[in-house]
Amino acid sequence: EPIRGDKQFIEKFISSLPYSMTSAQKRVVREITEEQSTPIRMLRLLQGDVGSGKTIVALIALLRAITSGKQAALLAPTEILSKQHFENIKELLKGFDVEPVLLIGSMKIKQKQDIHEGLKSGKISFVIGTHALLTENTEFADLGLAVVDEQHRFGVKQRLVLGQKGGGCDILIMTATPIPRTLAMTAYGDLKISQLDEKPAGRR
């Protein structure tokens, strides 16, 4: 079903960012937004060098799902990366009424249980974690978008598992590796590709 989000919330979030978005980021946000708001499932690859601002673009898509009353998940390949995303995003969301939750393998069993219950009941709307999110006992009430930070791994099978968990939710895959079109077609099938080909101002 279409994910339209709370337009005012998104605009307010964008204007709160510590730097202005590049025209490439704005273009890609438009591409993703258009696709989220159709009833067709999104399967999109977001390609861009390290530092090209993929996380902000993905976060806007995640916030759109959350402000549509759905759940959103951000998946990273390692605990360190998950924690980095979590800290970074928590900072960006200061003063907004959205609270991300971290779910990683090294957490205490009780903590994990609480998060699993929150995801299943729908009380938790935004979870950031490792592939631990894909374990059997993670159930979502209504997962609207899964963002997968692949860095340099192609975990096609893992993505499919996550996609099924959401009853076919939207999927956005972030990668820093330029993927030749031919490989993209074989590894990713019918994925559409968005490219961030511009460095944000003041970033090295």
Short mmCIF file of C-alpha atoms in Angstrom, two decimals:
data_model
loop_
_atom_site.label_atom_id
_atom_site.label_comp_id
_atom_site.label_asym_id
_atom_site.label_seq_id
_atom_site.Cartn_x
_atom_site.Cartn_y
_atom_site.Cartn_z
CA GLU A 1 0.00 0.00 0.00
CA PRO A 2 1.16 3.58 -0.58
CA ILE A 3 3.42 5.20 2.03
CA ARG A 4 2.91 8.94 1.99
CA GLY A 5 4.19 9.97 5.39
CA ASP A 6 3.67 13.24 7.22
CA LYS A 7 4.86 15.87 4.77
CA GLN A 8 5.19 18.61 7.40
CA PHE A 9 7.24 16.34 9.66
CA ILE A 10 9.59 15.43 6.79
CA GLU A 11 10.02 19.08 5.75
CA LYS A 12 10.72 20.09 9.32
CA PHE A 13 13.28 17.30 9.63
CA ILE A 14 15.04 18.30 6.41
CA SER A 15 15.27 21.93 7.49
CA SER A 16 16.73 20.84 10.85
CA LEU A 17 19.72 19.13 9.18
CA PRO A 18 23.11 20.65 10.03
CA TYR A 19 23.89 21.08 6.31
CA SER A 20 21.80 21.56 3.22
CA MET A 21 21.19 18.61 0.94
CA THR A 22 22.91 18.35 -2.44
CA SER A 23 20.87 18.41 -5.62
CA ALA A 24 21.76 14.71 -6.06
CA GLN A 25 20.31 13.93 -2.62
CA LYS A 26 17.16 15.91 -3.38
CA ARG A 27 16.75 14.12 -6.71
CA VAL A 28 17.13 10.69 -5.11
CA VAL A 29 14.75 11.60 -2.27
CA ARG A 30 12.19 12.53 -4.94
CA GLU A 31 12.72 9.22 -6.76
CA ILE A 32 12.28 7.22 -3.56
CA THR A 33 9.31 9.30 -2.35
CA GLU A 34 7.49 8.85 -5.66
CA GLU A 35 7.99 5.11 -5.49
CA GLN A 36 6.98 4.85 -1.83
CA SER A 37 3.72 6.60 -2.57
CA THR A 38 2.63 4.06 -5.20
CA PRO A 39 0.89 0.80 -4.23
CA ILE A 40 3.69 -1.18 -5.93
CA ARG A 41 6.43 -2.63 -3.73
CA MET A 42 9.71 -0.69 -3.84
CA LEU A 43 12.91 -2.62 -4.52
CA ARG A 44 15.62 -0.03 -4.99
CA LEU A 45 19.39 0.12 -4.84
CA LEU A 46 20.89 3.37 -3.53
CA GLN A 47 24.43 3.70 -4.79
CA GLY A 48 26.96 6.34 -3.73
CA ASP A 49 30.49 6.72 -2.39
CA VAL A 50 31.20 6.81 1.30
CA GLY A 51 30.32 10.36 2.38
CA SER A 52 27.84 11.00 -0.42
CA GLY A 53 25.01 11.23 2.13
CA LYS A 54 23.19 7.93 1.62
CA THR A 55 22.16 7.71 5.28
CA ILE A 56 20.21 10.98 5.21
CA VAL A 57 18.36 9.91 2.07
CA ALA A 58 17.55 6.54 3.63
CA LEU A 59 16.51 8.17 6.91
CA ILE A 60 14.00 10.38 5.09
CA ALA A 61 12.48 7.26 3.53
CA LEU A 62 12.41 5.55 6.95
CA LEU A 63 10.72 8.58 8.52
CA ARG A 64 8.15 8.59 5.76
CA ALA A 65 7.23 4.99 6.62
CA ILE A 66 7.17 5.72 10.37
CA THR A 67 5.01 8.83 10.00
CA SER A 68 2.63 6.72 7.88
CA GLY A 69 2.06 4.62 10.98
CA LYS A 70 4.25 1.75 9.80
CA GLN A 71 7.42 0.20 11.22
CA ALA A 72 10.85 0.75 9.73
CA ALA A 73 14.08 -1.23 10.04
CA LEU A 74 17.67 -0.34 9.21
CA LEU A 75 19.98 -3.29 8.88
CA ALA A 76 23.79 -3.12 8.91
CA PRO A 77 26.34 -5.93 8.41
CA THR A 78 28.18 -5.46 11.73
CA GLU A 79 27.43 -4.45 15.32
CA ILE A 80 29.88 -1.54 15.04
CA LEU A 81 28.11 -0.17 11.97
CA SER A 82 24.71 -0.68 13.58
CA LYS A 83 25.83 1.27 16.64
CA GLN A 84 27.26 4.05 14.46
CA HIS A 85 23.98 4.36 12.56
CA PHE A 86 22.06 4.31 15.83
CA GLU A 87 24.13 7.08 17.49
CA ASN A 88 24.19 9.16 14.34
CA ILE A 89 20.44 8.88 13.71
CA LYS A 90 19.53 9.43 17.36
CA GLU A 91 21.48 12.70 17.21
CA LEU A 92 19.71 13.78 13.99
CA LEU A 93 16.30 12.99 15.51
CA LYS A 94 16.87 15.04 18.66
CA GLY A 95 13.77 17.14 19.25
CA PHE A 96 11.62 14.91 17.03
CA ASP A 97 9.11 12.46 18.35
CA VAL A 98 10.77 9.38 16.82
CA GLU A 99 12.91 7.11 18.96
CA PRO A 100 15.09 4.48 17.27
CA VAL A 101 15.84 1.24 19.13
CA LEU A 102 19.06 -0.76 18.74
CA LEU A 103 18.94 -4.56 18.38
CA ILE A 104 22.26 -6.41 18.23
CA GLY A 105 23.42 -9.91 19.11
CA SER A 106 25.55 -8.93 22.08
CA MET A 107 22.64 -7.43 24.03
CA LYS A 108 21.23 -9.11 27.11
CA ILE A 109 18.51 -11.67 26.51
CA LYS A 110 15.95 -9.65 28.48
CA GLN A 111 16.68 -6.53 26.41
CA LYS A 112 16.28 -8.48 23.20
CA GLN A 113 13.02 -10.03 24.41
CA ASP A 114 11.59 -6.60 25.19
CA ILE A 115 12.48 -5.36 21.72
CA HIS A 116 11.04 -8.47 20.06
CA GLU A 117 7.80 -7.93 21.97
CA GLY A 118 7.72 -4.25 21.01
CA LEU A 119 8.21 -5.08 17.33
CA LYS A 120 5.55 -7.77 17.40
CA SER A 121 2.99 -5.55 19.13
CA GLY A 122 3.88 -2.53 17.01
CA LYS A 123 4.87 -0.46 20.03
CA ILE A 124 8.38 -0.02 18.56
CA SER A 125 8.25 1.72 15.20
CA PHE A 126 11.95 2.10 14.34
CA VAL A 127 14.63 -0.53 14.85
CA ILE A 128 18.31 -0.40 13.86
CA GLY A 129 20.39 -3.54 14.05
CA THR A 130 22.51 -6.27 12.54
CA HIS A 131 21.35 -9.35 10.72
CA ALA A 132 20.24 -10.50 14.18
CA LEU A 133 17.05 -8.76 13.07
CA LEU A 134 16.55 -11.58 10.62
CA THR A 135 16.49 -14.36 13.18
CA GLU A 136 13.32 -16.39 13.33
CA ASN A 137 12.00 -14.83 16.53
CA THR A 138 11.79 -11.32 15.12
CA GLU A 139 8.24 -10.55 14.08
CA PHE A 140 6.92 -7.19 12.97
CA ALA A 141 3.39 -5.90 13.43
CA ASP A 142 3.51 -3.88 10.19
CA LEU A 143 6.93 -3.40 8.59
CA GLY A 144 6.70 -0.73 5.91
CA LEU A 145 10.34 -0.29 4.90
CA ALA A 146 13.59 -2.15 5.37
CA VAL A 147 16.82 -0.33 4.54
CA VAL A 148 19.78 -2.66 4.14
CA ASP A 149 23.26 -1.16 4.44
CA GLU A 150 25.29 -3.64 2.43
CA GLN A 151 28.60 -1.76 2.34
CA HIS A 152 30.51 -4.37 0.34
CA ARG A 153 28.46 -7.50 0.83
CA PHE A 154 25.68 -8.84 -1.28
CA GLY A 155 23.45 -10.73 1.11
CA VAL A 156 20.72 -11.43 -1.39
CA LYS A 157 19.26 -14.30 0.61
CA GLN A 158 19.19 -12.26 3.83
CA ARG A 159 17.37 -9.45 2.12
CA LEU A 160 14.72 -11.82 0.89
CA VAL A 161 14.16 -13.12 4.41
CA LEU A 162 13.69 -9.57 5.65
CA GLY A 163 11.38 -8.78 2.75
CA GLN A 164 9.18 -11.75 3.62
CA LYS A 165 9.04 -10.68 7.26
CA GLY A 166 7.31 -7.52 6.22
CA GLY A 167 4.84 -9.40 4.06
CA GLY A 168 6.63 -7.89 1.08
CA CYS A 169 7.60 -4.51 2.50
CA ASP A 170 9.53 -1.87 0.56
CA ILE A 171 13.27 -2.51 0.42
CA LEU A 172 16.05 0.02 -0.09
CA ILE A 173 19.60 -1.29 -0.33
CA MET A 174 22.52 1.08 0.25
CA THR A 175 25.85 0.25 -1.33
CA ALA A 176 29.11 2.14 -1.72
CA THR A 177 30.43 -0.23 -4.37
CA PRO A 178 29.63 0.81 -7.89
CA ILE A 179 27.93 -2.25 -9.30
CA PRO A 180 28.22 -2.95 -13.01
CA ARG A 181 24.74 -2.98 -14.55
CA THR A 182 25.11 -6.58 -15.67
CA LEU A 183 25.89 -7.77 -12.14
CA ALA A 184 23.14 -5.56 -10.75
CA MET A 185 20.69 -7.30 -13.05
CA THR A 186 21.76 -10.81 -12.04
CA ALA A 187 22.26 -10.20 -8.31
CA TYR A 188 19.39 -7.81 -7.84
CA GLY A 189 16.92 -8.74 -10.55
CA ASP A 190 14.29 -6.08 -10.88
CA LEU A 191 15.90 -3.48 -8.67
CA LYS A 192 15.71 0.14 -9.72
CA ILE A 193 18.91 2.09 -9.14
CA SER A 194 19.31 5.57 -7.61
CA GLN A 195 22.74 7.16 -7.75
CA LEU A 196 24.26 9.80 -5.48
CA ASP A 197 26.93 11.24 -7.72
CA GLU A 198 27.73 14.40 -5.81
CA LYS A 199 29.63 15.07 -2.57
CA PRO A 200 27.90 17.24 0.03
CA ALA A 201 29.50 20.67 0.49
CA GLY A 202 32.15 20.80 3.19
CA ARG A 203 32.56 17.02 3.21
CA ARG A 204 35.92 15.58 2.30
#
